[in-house]
Amino acid sequence: MTDVPDRRSLSFGAEAAAYERGRPSYPPEAINWLLPDGARDVLDLGAGTGKLTTRLVERGLDVTAVDPIPEMLELLSSSLPETPALLGTAEDIPLPDDSVDAVLVAQAWHWFDEERAVKEITRVLRPGGSLGLVWNNRDERLGWVKDLGTIIGHEVDPWSQSVALPAPFTAVERRQVEWTSYLTPQALIDLVASRSYCITSPEQVRARTLDRVRELLATHPALANSTGLALPYVTVCVRATLS
């Protein structure tokens, strides 16, 4: 990115409530793998509405959430009032030097200016601390999920595969976790409505996309008349240690 933020990266505030209702959480196995042993102070960078933050707080960790979008942090604070929620970016983190044991980035690394973000993350991490990145990708091997991809764009994940964290990060590792998110038909519509390309599309295009999702829900044999959906995911994790 340049110094001018990508319009899509800052678009989520317009659909913060839909984001909170529709986006999945993250599987415990992935979070456990991303967190270093003995971690206590954790930064959730690009925290959004707190999908990952909630899971970290539940573990009894001292978590600070940072995000550049006020509407997202407002929702986070409403559900996690005791958790510090700070306006900031990966390129300008509002924390002191050597203040956290781990930095986790969920679904957001691809929005960052990587060179500047690495410098800032290195600054706030304690020596031996870790950086963990995580993405949820729909598993399109299932019939209706593949059909959904035809409507909203097939799941492509170039980010986690192309991440090559520079020095002073070492021991870069990758892991995948397969799991299932359970949601209502309305939450599936919210999930689509909260995607950046949908938010920033012309109103006609956005309305047509959401109508096609509703049609899929009404007509697909696996979905019609269903009050609950099982949406499979492959969660991709990357972790590295600050030498």
Coordinates of N, CA and C in Angstrom, one line a residue:
M1 N 0.8 -1.2 0.0 CA 0.0 0.0 0.0 C 0.9 1.3 0.0
T2 N 0.2 2.3 -0.4 CA 0.9 3.6 -0.4 C 0.5 4.3 0.9
D3 N 0.8 5.5 1.1 CA 0.4 6.2 2.3 C -1.1 6.5 2.3
V4 N -1.7 6.5 1.1 CA -3.1 6.7 1.0 C -3.8 5.3 1.2
P5 N -4.6 5.1 2.3 CA -5.2 3.8 2.5 C -6.0 3.3 1.4
D6 N -6.0 2.0 1.1 CA -6.8 1.4 0.1 C -8.3 1.7 0.5
R7 N -9.1 2.2 -0.4 CA -10.5 2.5 -0.1 C -11.2 1.3 0.4
R8 N -10.9 0.1 -0.1 CA -11.6 -1.1 0.3 C -11.2 -1.4 1.8
S9 N -10.0 -1.2 2.1 CA -9.5 -1.6 3.5 C -10.2 -0.8 4.6
L10 N -10.7 0.4 4.2 CA -11.4 1.3 5.2 C -12.9 1.3 5.0
S11 N -13.4 0.4 4.1 CA -14.8 0.4 3.8 C -15.7 -0.4 4.8
F12 N -15.1 -1.2 5.7 CA -15.9 -2.1 6.5 C -16.8 -1.4 7.5
G13 N -16.4 -0.1 7.8 CA -17.3 0.6 8.8 C -18.7 0.7 8.4
A14 N -18.9 0.8 7.1 CA -20.3 1.0 6.6 C -21.2 -0.3 6.8
E15 N -20.5 -1.4 7.0 CA -21.2 -2.7 7.3 C -20.7 -3.4 8.5
A16 N -20.3 -2.6 9.5 CA -19.7 -3.2 10.7 C -20.7 -4.2 11.4
A17 N -21.9 -3.9 11.5 CA -22.9 -4.8 12.1 C -23.1 -6.0 11.3
A18 N -23.1 -6.0 10.0 CA -23.2 -7.1 9.2 C -21.9 -8.0 9.3
Y19 N -20.8 -7.3 9.4 CA -19.5 -8.0 9.6 C -19.6 -8.8 10.9
E20 N -20.0 -8.2 11.9 CA -20.1 -8.9 13.2 C -21.1 -10.1 13.2
R21 N -22.2 -9.9 12.5 CA -23.2 -11.0 12.5 C -22.8 -12.1 11.6
G22 N -22.1 -11.8 10.4 CA -21.9 -12.8 9.4 C -20.5 -13.5 9.4
R23 N -19.5 -12.8 9.9 CA -18.2 -13.3 9.7 C -17.9 -14.4 10.8
P24 N -17.2 -15.5 10.4 CA -16.9 -16.6 11.3 C -15.9 -16.2 12.3
S25 N -15.8 -17.0 13.4 CA -14.7 -16.8 14.4 C -13.5 -17.6 13.9
Y26 N -12.7 -18.1 14.8 CA -11.5 -18.9 14.4 C -11.4 -20.1 15.3
P27 N -11.0 -21.2 14.7 CA -11.0 -22.5 15.5 C -9.9 -22.5 16.6
P28 N -10.3 -23.0 17.7 CA -9.3 -23.1 18.9 C -8.0 -23.7 18.5
E29 N -8.0 -24.7 17.7 CA -6.7 -25.4 17.3 C -5.8 -24.4 16.6
A30 N -6.3 -23.5 15.8 CA -5.5 -22.5 15.1 C -5.0 -21.5 16.1
I31 N -5.8 -21.0 17.0 CA -5.4 -20.0 17.9 C -4.3 -20.5 18.9
N32 N -4.5 -21.8 19.3 CA -3.5 -22.4 20.2 C -2.2 -22.5 19.5
W33 N -2.2 -22.8 18.2 CA -0.9 -23.0 17.5 C -0.2 -21.6 17.3
L34 N -1.0 -20.6 17.1 CA -0.5 -19.3 16.8 C 0.1 -18.6 18.1
L35 N -0.4 -18.9 19.3 CA 0.1 -18.3 20.5 C 1.3 -19.0 21.0
P36 N 2.4 -18.2 21.3 CA 3.6 -18.8 21.9 C 3.3 -19.2 23.4
D37 N 4.1 -20.2 23.8 CA 4.0 -20.7 25.2 C 4.3 -19.5 26.1
G38 N 3.5 -19.4 27.1 CA 3.7 -18.4 28.2 C 3.3 -17.0 27.8
A39 N 2.6 -16.8 26.7 CA 2.2 -15.5 26.3 C 1.2 -14.9 27.3
R40 N 1.3 -13.7 27.6 CA 0.4 -13.0 28.5 C -0.2 -11.8 27.9
D41 N 0.6 -10.9 27.3 CA 0.2 -9.6 26.7 C 0.1 -9.8 25.2
V42 N -1.1 -9.7 24.6 CA -1.2 -10.0 23.2 C -1.9 -8.8 22.5
L43 N -1.4 -8.4 21.3 CA -2.0 -7.4 20.5 C -2.7 -8.1 19.4
D44 N -4.0 -7.7 19.2 CA -4.8 -8.2 18.1 C -4.8 -7.0 17.1
L45 N -4.0 -7.1 16.1 CA -3.8 -6.0 15.2 C -4.7 -6.1 13.9
G46 N -5.5 -5.0 13.7 CA -6.6 -5.1 12.7 C -7.7 -5.9 13.2
A47 N -8.1 -5.6 14.5 CA -9.0 -6.5 15.2 C -10.4 -6.4 14.7
G48 N -10.8 -5.4 14.0 CA -12.2 -5.4 13.5 C -13.2 -5.3 14.6
T49 N -14.2 -6.1 14.5 CA -15.3 -6.1 15.5 C -14.9 -7.0 16.7
G50 N -13.8 -7.7 16.6 CA -13.3 -8.5 17.8 C -13.6 -10.0 17.6
K51 N -13.7 -10.5 16.4 CA -13.9 -11.9 16.2 C -12.8 -12.7 16.9
L52 N -11.5 -12.4 16.7 CA -10.4 -13.1 17.3 C -10.2 -12.6 18.7
T53 N -10.4 -11.3 19.0 CA -10.2 -10.7 20.3 C -11.0 -11.5 21.4
T54 N -12.2 -11.8 21.0 CA -13.1 -12.5 22.0 C -12.5 -13.8 22.4
R55 N -11.9 -14.5 21.4 CA -11.3 -15.8 21.7 C -10.1 -15.7 22.6
L56 N -9.4 -14.6 22.4 CA -8.1 -14.4 23.2 C -8.5 -14.0 24.6
V57 N -9.5 -13.1 24.7 CA -9.9 -12.7 26.1 C -10.4 -13.9 26.9
E58 N -11.1 -14.8 26.2 CA -11.7 -16.0 26.9 C -10.6 -16.9 27.4
R59 N -9.4 -16.7 26.9 CA -8.2 -17.5 27.4 C -7.6 -16.9 28.6
G60 N -8.1 -15.7 29.0 CA -7.5 -15.0 30.2 C -6.3 -14.2 29.9
L61 N -6.1 -13.9 28.6 CA -4.9 -13.1 28.2 C -5.2 -11.6 28.4
D62 N -4.2 -10.8 28.5 CA -4.3 -9.4 28.5 C -4.2 -8.9 27.1
V63 N -5.3 -8.6 26.5 CA -5.4 -8.3 25.1 C -5.6 -6.8 24.8
T64 N -4.9 -6.3 23.8 CA -5.2 -4.9 23.3 C -5.6 -5.1 21.9
A65 N -6.7 -4.4 21.5 CA -7.2 -4.5 20.1 C -6.9 -3.1 19.5
V66 N -6.4 -3.2 18.2 CA -6.1 -2.0 17.4 C -6.7 -2.1 16.1
D67 N -7.4 -1.1 15.6 CA -8.0 -1.1 14.3 C -8.2 0.4 13.8
P68 N -8.1 0.6 12.5 CA -8.3 2.0 12.0 C -9.7 2.5 11.8
I69 N -10.7 1.6 12.1 CA -12.1 2.0 11.8 C -12.9 2.1 13.1
P70 N -13.3 3.3 13.4 CA -14.1 3.5 14.6 C -15.3 2.7 14.8
E71 N -16.1 2.5 13.7 CA -17.3 1.7 13.8 C -17.1 0.3 14.2
M72 N -15.9 -0.3 13.7 CA -15.6 -1.6 14.1 C -15.2 -1.7 15.6
L73 N -14.4 -0.8 16.0 CA -14.0 -0.8 17.4 C -15.2 -0.5 18.4
E74 N -16.1 0.3 17.9 CA -17.3 0.5 18.7 C -18.1 -0.8 19.0
L75 N -18.2 -1.6 18.0 CA -18.9 -2.9 18.3 C -18.0 -3.8 19.1
L76 N -16.7 -3.8 18.9 CA -15.8 -4.6 19.8 C -16.0 -4.2 21.2
S77 N -16.0 -2.9 21.5 CA -16.0 -2.4 22.9 C -17.4 -2.7 23.5
S78 N -18.4 -2.7 22.7 CA -19.7 -3.0 23.3 C -19.8 -4.4 23.8
S79 N -19.1 -5.4 23.2 CA -19.1 -6.7 23.7 C -17.9 -7.1 24.6
L80 N -16.8 -6.3 24.5 CA -15.7 -6.5 25.4 C -15.3 -5.1 26.0
P81 N -16.1 -4.6 26.9 CA -15.9 -3.3 27.5 C -14.6 -3.2 28.3
E82 N -14.1 -4.3 28.8 CA -12.8 -4.2 29.6 C -11.6 -4.3 28.8
T83 N -11.7 -4.5 27.5 CA -10.5 -4.7 26.6 C -10.1 -3.4 26.0
P84 N -8.9 -3.0 26.2 CA -8.5 -1.7 25.5 C -8.6 -1.8 24.0
A85 N -9.3 -0.9 23.4 CA -9.6 -0.8 21.9 C -9.1 0.5 21.4
L86 N -8.0 0.5 20.7 CA -7.3 1.7 20.3 C -7.4 1.9 18.7
L87 N -7.6 3.2 18.4 CA -7.6 3.5 16.9 C -6.1 3.5 16.5
G88 N -5.8 2.8 15.5 CA -4.4 2.8 15.0 C -4.3 1.9 13.8
T89 N -3.1 1.9 13.2 CA -2.8 1.1 12.1 C -1.6 0.2 12.3
A90 N -1.4 -0.8 11.4 CA -0.2 -1.6 11.5 C 1.1 -0.8 11.3
E91 N 0.9 0.3 10.6 CA 2.1 1.1 10.2 C 2.4 2.1 11.3
D92 N 1.5 2.3 12.3 CA 1.6 3.3 13.4 C 0.9 2.7 14.6
I93 N 1.5 1.8 15.3 CA 0.8 1.1 16.4 C 0.9 1.9 17.6
P94 N -0.3 2.2 18.3 CA -0.3 3.1 19.5 C 0.1 2.3 20.8
L95 N 1.2 1.6 20.7 CA 1.7 0.9 21.9 C 3.2 1.2 22.1
P96 N 3.7 1.1 23.4 CA 5.1 1.4 23.6 C 6.0 0.2 23.1
D97 N 7.3 0.5 23.1 CA 8.2 -0.5 22.7 C 8.2 -1.7 23.6
D98 N 8.5 -2.9 23.1 CA 8.6 -4.1 23.9 C 7.5 -4.3 24.9
S99 N 6.3 -4.2 24.4 CA 5.1 -4.2 25.3 C 4.2 -5.5 25.2
V100 N 4.4 -6.3 24.2 CA 3.6 -7.5 24.0 C 4.4 -8.7 23.7
D101 N 3.8 -9.9 24.1 CA 4.5 -11.2 23.8 C 4.1 -11.7 22.5
A102 N 3.0 -11.3 21.9 CA 2.6 -11.8 20.6 C 1.7 -10.8 19.9
V103 N 1.8 -10.7 18.6 CA 1.0 -9.9 17.8 C 0.2 -10.9 16.8
L104 N -1.1 -10.9 16.9 CA -1.9 -11.7 16.0 C -2.6 -10.8 15.0
V105 N -2.7 -11.3 13.8 CA -3.4 -10.5 12.7 C -4.3 -11.5 12.0
A106 N -5.6 -11.2 12.2 CA -6.6 -12.1 11.6 C -7.3 -11.4 10.4
Q107 N -7.1 -12.0 9.2 CA -7.9 -11.6 8.0 C -7.5 -10.2 7.6
A108 N -6.3 -9.7 7.9 CA -6.0 -8.3 7.6 C -4.6 -8.1 7.1
W109 N -3.7 -9.1 7.1 CA -2.3 -8.8 6.7 C -2.2 -8.2 5.3
H110 N -3.1 -8.7 4.4 CA -3.0 -8.2 3.0 C -3.4 -6.8 2.8
W111 N -3.9 -6.1 3.9 CA -4.2 -4.7 3.8 C -3.0 -3.8 4.2
F112 N -2.0 -4.4 4.8 CA -0.9 -3.7 5.4 C 0.2 -3.3 4.4
D113 N 0.9 -2.2 4.7 CA 2.1 -1.9 4.0 C 3.1 -2.8 4.8
E114 N 3.5 -3.9 4.1 CA 4.3 -5.0 4.9 C 5.6 -4.5 5.5
E115 N 6.3 -3.7 4.7 CA 7.7 -3.2 5.2 C 7.5 -2.4 6.5
R116 N 6.6 -1.4 6.4 CA 6.3 -0.6 7.6 C 5.7 -1.3 8.7
A117 N 4.8 -2.2 8.4 CA 4.1 -3.0 9.5 C 5.2 -3.9 10.2
V118 N 6.1 -4.5 9.5 CA 7.1 -5.4 10.1 C 7.9 -4.6 11.1
K119 N 8.3 -3.3 10.7 CA 9.1 -2.5 11.6 C 8.3 -2.2 12.9
E120 N 7.1 -1.8 12.7 CA 6.3 -1.5 13.9 C 6.0 -2.7 14.8
I121 N 5.7 -3.8 14.2 CA 5.5 -5.0 15.0 C 6.7 -5.4 15.7
T122 N 7.9 -5.3 15.0 CA 9.2 -5.6 15.7 C 9.4 -4.7 16.9
R123 N 9.0 -3.4 16.8 CA 9.1 -2.5 17.8 C 8.3 -2.8 19.1
V124 N 7.1 -3.2 18.9 CA 6.2 -3.5 20.1 C 6.4 -4.9 20.6
L125 N 6.9 -5.8 19.9 CA 7.2 -7.1 20.4 C 8.4 -7.2 21.3
R126 N 8.2 -8.0 22.3 CA 9.4 -8.3 23.2 C 10.3 -9.3 22.5
P127 N 11.6 -9.3 22.8 CA 12.5 -10.3 22.2 C 12.0 -11.7 22.4
G128 N 12.0 -12.5 21.3 CA 11.5 -13.9 21.4 C 10.0 -14.0 21.3
G129 N 9.3 -12.8 21.1 CA 7.9 -12.8 20.9 C 7.5 -13.4 19.5
S130 N 6.3 -13.5 19.2 CA 5.9 -14.1 18.0 C 4.8 -13.3 17.2
L131 N 4.8 -13.4 15.9 CA 3.8 -12.8 15.0 C 3.0 -14.0 14.4
G132 N 1.7 -13.9 14.6 CA 0.8 -14.9 14.0 C -0.2 -14.3 13.0
L133 N -0.3 -14.9 11.9 CA -1.2 -14.4 10.8 C -2.2 -15.5 10.6
V134 N -3.5 -15.2 10.4 CA -4.5 -16.2 10.1 C -5.6 -15.7 9.2
W135 N -6.0 -16.6 8.3 CA -7.1 -16.3 7.3 C -8.1 -17.5 7.3
N136 N -9.3 -17.1 7.3 CA -10.4 -18.1 7.0 C -10.7 -18.2 5.5
N137 N -10.7 -19.3 4.9 CA -11.0 -19.5 3.5 C -12.2 -20.5 3.4
R138 N -13.2 -20.2 2.7 CA -14.3 -21.1 2.5 C -13.8 -22.4 1.8
D139 N -14.2 -23.5 2.3 CA -13.8 -24.8 1.6 C -14.9 -25.1 0.5
E140 N -14.5 -24.8 -0.7 CA -15.4 -24.9 -1.8 C -15.5 -26.3 -2.4
R141 N -15.1 -27.3 -1.7 CA -15.2 -28.7 -2.2 C -16.7 -29.2 -2.1
L142 N -17.4 -28.5 -1.3 CA -18.8 -28.8 -1.1 C -19.7 -28.1 -2.1
G143 N -20.7 -28.8 -2.6 CA -21.5 -28.3 -3.7 C -22.0 -26.9 -3.6
W144 N -22.8 -26.6 -2.5 CA -23.4 -25.3 -2.4 C -22.4 -24.2 -2.1
V145 N -21.3 -24.6 -1.5 CA -20.3 -23.6 -1.2 C -19.6 -23.2 -2.5
K146 N -19.4 -24.1 -3.4 CA -18.8 -23.8 -4.7 C -19.8 -23.0 -5.5
D147 N -21.1 -23.2 -5.4 CA -22.0 -22.4 -6.1 C -22.0 -21.0 -5.5
L148 N -21.8 -20.8 -4.2 CA -21.7 -19.5 -3.6 C -20.5 -18.8 -4.2
G149 N -19.4 -19.5 -4.4 CA -18.2 -18.9 -4.9 C -18.5 -18.4 -6.4
T150 N -19.3 -19.1 -7.1 CA -19.6 -18.7 -8.5 C -20.3 -17.3 -8.4
I151 N -21.1 -17.1 -7.4 CA -21.8 -15.8 -7.2 C -20.9 -14.7 -6.7
I152 N -20.2 -14.9 -5.7 CA -19.4 -13.9 -5.0 C -17.9 -13.9 -5.3
G153 N -17.5 -14.8 -6.1 CA -16.1 -14.9 -6.4 C -15.5 -16.1 -5.6
H154 N -14.8 -17.0 -6.4 CA -14.2 -18.1 -5.7 C -13.1 -17.7 -4.7
E155 N -13.0 -18.5 -3.7 CA -12.1 -18.2 -2.6 C -10.6 -18.4 -3.1
V156 N -9.9 -17.3 -3.2 CA -8.5 -17.4 -3.6 C -7.7 -16.8 -2.5
D157 N -6.6 -17.5 -2.1 CA -5.8 -17.1 -0.9 C -4.4 -16.9 -1.3
P158 N -4.0 -15.9 -2.1 CA -2.6 -15.7 -2.4 C -1.8 -15.2 -1.3
W159 N -2.4 -14.6 -0.3 CA -1.7 -13.9 0.8 C -0.9 -14.8 1.7
S160 N -1.5 -15.8 2.2 CA -0.8 -16.6 3.2 C 0.3 -17.4 2.5
Q161 N 0.1 -17.8 1.2 CA 1.1 -18.5 0.5 C 2.3 -17.6 0.1
S162 N 2.1 -16.3 -0.1 CA 3.2 -15.4 -0.5 C 3.9 -14.7 0.6
V163 N 3.4 -14.9 1.9 CA 4.0 -14.2 3.0 C 5.4 -14.8 3.2
A164 N 6.4 -14.0 3.2 CA 7.8 -14.4 3.5 C 8.3 -13.3 4.4
L165 N 8.1 -13.5 5.7 CA 8.4 -12.5 6.7 C 9.9 -12.3 6.8
P166 N 10.4 -11.1 6.7 CA 11.8 -10.8 6.6 C 12.4 -10.8 8.0
A167 N 13.8 -10.8 8.1 CA 14.5 -10.6 9.3 C 14.0 -9.3 10.0
P168 N 13.9 -9.2 11.3 CA 14.4 -10.2 12.3 C 13.5 -11.3 12.6
F169 N 12.5 -11.6 11.8 CA 11.6 -12.8 12.1 C 12.3 -14.1 11.5
T170 N 12.2 -15.1 12.3 CA 12.8 -16.4 11.9 C 11.8 -17.5 12.2
A171 N 12.2 -18.7 11.7 CA 11.4 -19.9 12.0 C 9.9 -19.7 11.5
V172 N 9.7 -19.3 10.3 CA 8.4 -19.1 9.7 C 7.8 -20.5 9.4
E173 N 6.6 -20.7 10.0 CA 5.9 -22.0 9.8 C 4.5 -21.7 9.3
R174 N 3.9 -22.7 8.7 CA 2.5 -22.6 8.2 C 1.7 -23.9 8.6
R175 N 0.4 -23.6 8.8 CA -0.5 -24.8 9.2 C -1.9 -24.5 8.7
Q176 N -2.6 -25.5 8.4 CA -4.0 -25.4 8.0 C -4.9 -26.2 8.9
V177 N -6.0 -25.6 9.2 CA -7.0 -26.3 10.1 C -8.4 -26.3 9.4
E178 N -8.9 -27.5 9.2 CA -10.3 -27.6 8.6 C -11.3 -27.6 9.7
W179 N -12.4 -26.9 9.6 CA -13.4 -26.8 10.6 C -14.7 -26.3 9.9
T180 N -15.8 -26.3 10.7 CA -17.1 -25.9 10.2 C -17.7 -24.8 11.0
S181 N -18.2 -23.8 10.4 CA -18.9 -22.7 11.0 C -20.4 -22.9 10.8
Y182 N -21.2 -22.7 11.9 CA -22.6 -22.9 11.8 C -23.3 -21.6 11.9
L183 N -24.2 -21.3 10.9 CA -24.8 -20.0 10.8 C -26.2 -20.0 10.2
T184 N -26.9 -19.0 10.4 CA -28.3 -18.9 9.8 C -28.2 -18.4 8.4
P185 N -29.3 -18.6 7.6 CA -29.3 -18.0 6.3 C -29.1 -16.5 6.2
Q186 N -29.7 -15.8 7.2 CA -29.5 -14.3 7.2 C -28.0 -14.0 7.5
A187 N -27.3 -14.8 8.3 CA -25.9 -14.6 8.6 C -25.1 -14.8 7.3
L188 N -25.5 -15.7 6.5 CA -24.8 -15.9 5.2 C -24.9 -14.7 4.3
I189 N -26.1 -14.1 4.3 CA -26.3 -12.8 3.6 C -25.4 -11.7 4.1
D190 N -25.4 -11.6 5.5 CA -24.5 -10.6 6.2 C -23.0 -10.9 5.8
L191 N -22.6 -12.1 5.8 CA -21.2 -12.4 5.4 C -20.9 -11.9 4.1
V192 N -21.8 -12.1 3.1 CA -21.5 -11.5 1.7 C -21.6 -10.0 1.8
A193 N -22.5 -9.5 2.5 CA -22.7 -8.0 2.5 C -21.5 -7.3 3.1
S194 N -20.8 -8.0 4.0 CA -19.7 -7.4 4.7 C -18.4 -7.5 4.0
R195 N -18.3 -8.1 2.8 CA -17.1 -8.3 2.1 C -16.8 -7.0 1.4
S196 N -15.5 -6.6 1.3 CA -15.1 -5.3 0.9 C -15.6 -5.0 -0.6
Y197 N -15.5 -6.0 -1.4 CA -15.8 -5.8 -2.8 C -17.3 -5.5 -2.9
C198 N -18.1 -6.1 -2.1 CA -19.6 -5.9 -2.1 C -19.9 -4.5 -1.5
I199 N -19.3 -4.1 -0.5 CA -19.5 -2.8 0.1 C -19.2 -1.7 -0.9
T200 N -18.1 -1.9 -1.6 CA -17.7 -0.8 -2.5 C -18.2 -0.9 -3.9
S201 N -19.0 -1.9 -4.2 CA -19.6 -2.1 -5.5 C -20.7 -1.0 -5.7
P202 N -21.1 -0.6 -6.9 CA -22.2 0.2 -7.2 C -23.5 -0.5 -6.6
E203 N -24.4 0.3 -6.2 CA -25.6 -0.2 -5.5 C -26.3 -1.3 -6.3
Q204 N -26.4 -1.1 -7.6 CA -27.1 -2.1 -8.4 C -26.4 -3.4 -8.4
V205 N -25.1 -3.4 -8.5 CA -24.3 -4.6 -8.5 C -24.4 -5.3 -7.1
R206 N -24.3 -4.5 -6.1 CA -24.4 -5.0 -4.7 C -25.8 -5.7 -4.5
A207 N -26.9 -5.0 -4.9 CA -28.2 -5.6 -4.8 C -28.4 -6.9 -5.5
R208 N -27.8 -6.9 -6.8 CA -28.0 -8.1 -7.6 C -27.2 -9.3 -7.0
T209 N -26.0 -9.0 -6.4 CA -25.3 -10.1 -5.8 C -26.0 -10.7 -4.6
L210 N -26.6 -9.8 -3.7 CA -27.3 -10.3 -2.6 C -28.6 -11.0 -3.0
D211 N -29.2 -10.6 -4.0 CA -30.4 -11.3 -4.5 C -30.0 -12.7 -5.0
R212 N -28.9 -12.8 -5.6 CA -28.5 -14.1 -6.1 C -28.1 -15.1 -4.9
V213 N -27.6 -14.5 -3.9 CA -27.4 -15.3 -2.7 C -28.7 -15.8 -2.1
R214 N -29.7 -14.9 -2.0 CA -31.0 -15.2 -1.5 C -31.6 -16.3 -2.4
E215 N -31.4 -16.2 -3.7 CA -32.0 -17.2 -4.6 C -31.3 -18.6 -4.3
L216 N -30.0 -18.6 -4.1 CA -29.3 -19.8 -3.8 C -29.9 -20.5 -2.5
L217 N -30.1 -19.6 -1.5 CA -30.6 -20.1 -0.3 C -32.0 -20.7 -0.4
A218 N -32.8 -20.1 -1.4 CA -34.2 -20.6 -1.5 C -34.3 -21.8 -2.4
T219 N -33.3 -22.0 -3.3 CA -33.5 -23.1 -4.4 C -32.5 -24.2 -4.3
H220 N -31.4 -24.1 -3.6 CA -30.4 -25.2 -3.6 C -31.0 -26.3 -2.7
P221 N -31.0 -27.5 -3.2 CA -31.5 -28.6 -2.4 C -31.0 -28.8 -1.0
A222 N -29.7 -28.4 -0.8 CA -29.1 -28.6 0.5 C -29.4 -27.4 1.4
L223 N -30.0 -26.3 0.9 CA -30.2 -25.1 1.7 C -31.7 -24.8 1.8
A224 N -32.5 -25.1 0.9 CA -33.9 -24.7 0.9 C -34.6 -25.1 2.1
N225 N -35.3 -24.2 2.8 CA -36.1 -24.5 4.0 C -35.2 -24.8 5.2
S226 N -34.0 -24.5 5.1 CA -33.1 -24.8 6.2 C -33.0 -23.6 7.1
T227 N -33.0 -23.8 8.4 CA -32.8 -22.7 9.3 C -31.4 -22.6 9.8
G228 N -30.5 -23.6 9.5 CA -29.2 -23.6 9.9 C -28.3 -24.1 8.8
L229 N -27.1 -23.5 8.6 CA -26.2 -23.9 7.6 C -24.9 -24.3 8.2
A230 N -24.2 -25.3 7.6 CA -22.9 -25.7 7.9 C -21.9 -25.2 6.8
L231 N -21.1 -24.2 7.2 CA -20.2 -23.7 6.2 C -18.7 -24.1 6.5
P232 N -18.2 -25.0 5.7 CA -16.8 -25.5 6.0 C -15.7 -24.5 5.6
Y233 N -14.7 -24.4 6.4 CA -13.6 -23.5 6.2 C -12.3 -24.3 6.3
V234 N -11.3 -23.7 5.6 CA -9.9 -24.1 5.8 C -9.2 -22.8 6.3
T235 N -8.8 -22.9 7.5 CA -8.1 -21.8 8.2 C -6.6 -21.9 8.0
V236 N -6.0 -20.9 7.4 CA -4.5 -20.9 7.1 C -3.8 -20.1 8.1
C237 N -2.8 -20.6 8.7 CA -2.0 -19.9 9.8 C -0.5 -19.8 9.4
V238 N 0.0 -18.7 9.7 CA 1.5 -18.5 9.6 C 2.0 -17.9 10.9
R239 N 3.1 -18.4 11.4 CA 3.7 -17.9 12.6 C 5.2 -17.7 12.4
A240 N 5.8 -16.8 13.2 CA 7.2 -16.5 13.1 C 7.6 -16.0 14.4
T241 N 8.9 -16.1 14.8 CA 9.5 -15.7 16.0 C 10.4 -14.5 15.8
L242 N 10.4 -13.5 16.7 CA 11.3 -12.4 16.7 C 12.6 -12.8 17.3
S243 N 13.6 -12.8 16.5 CA 14.9 -13.3 17.0 C 15.6 -12.3 17.9

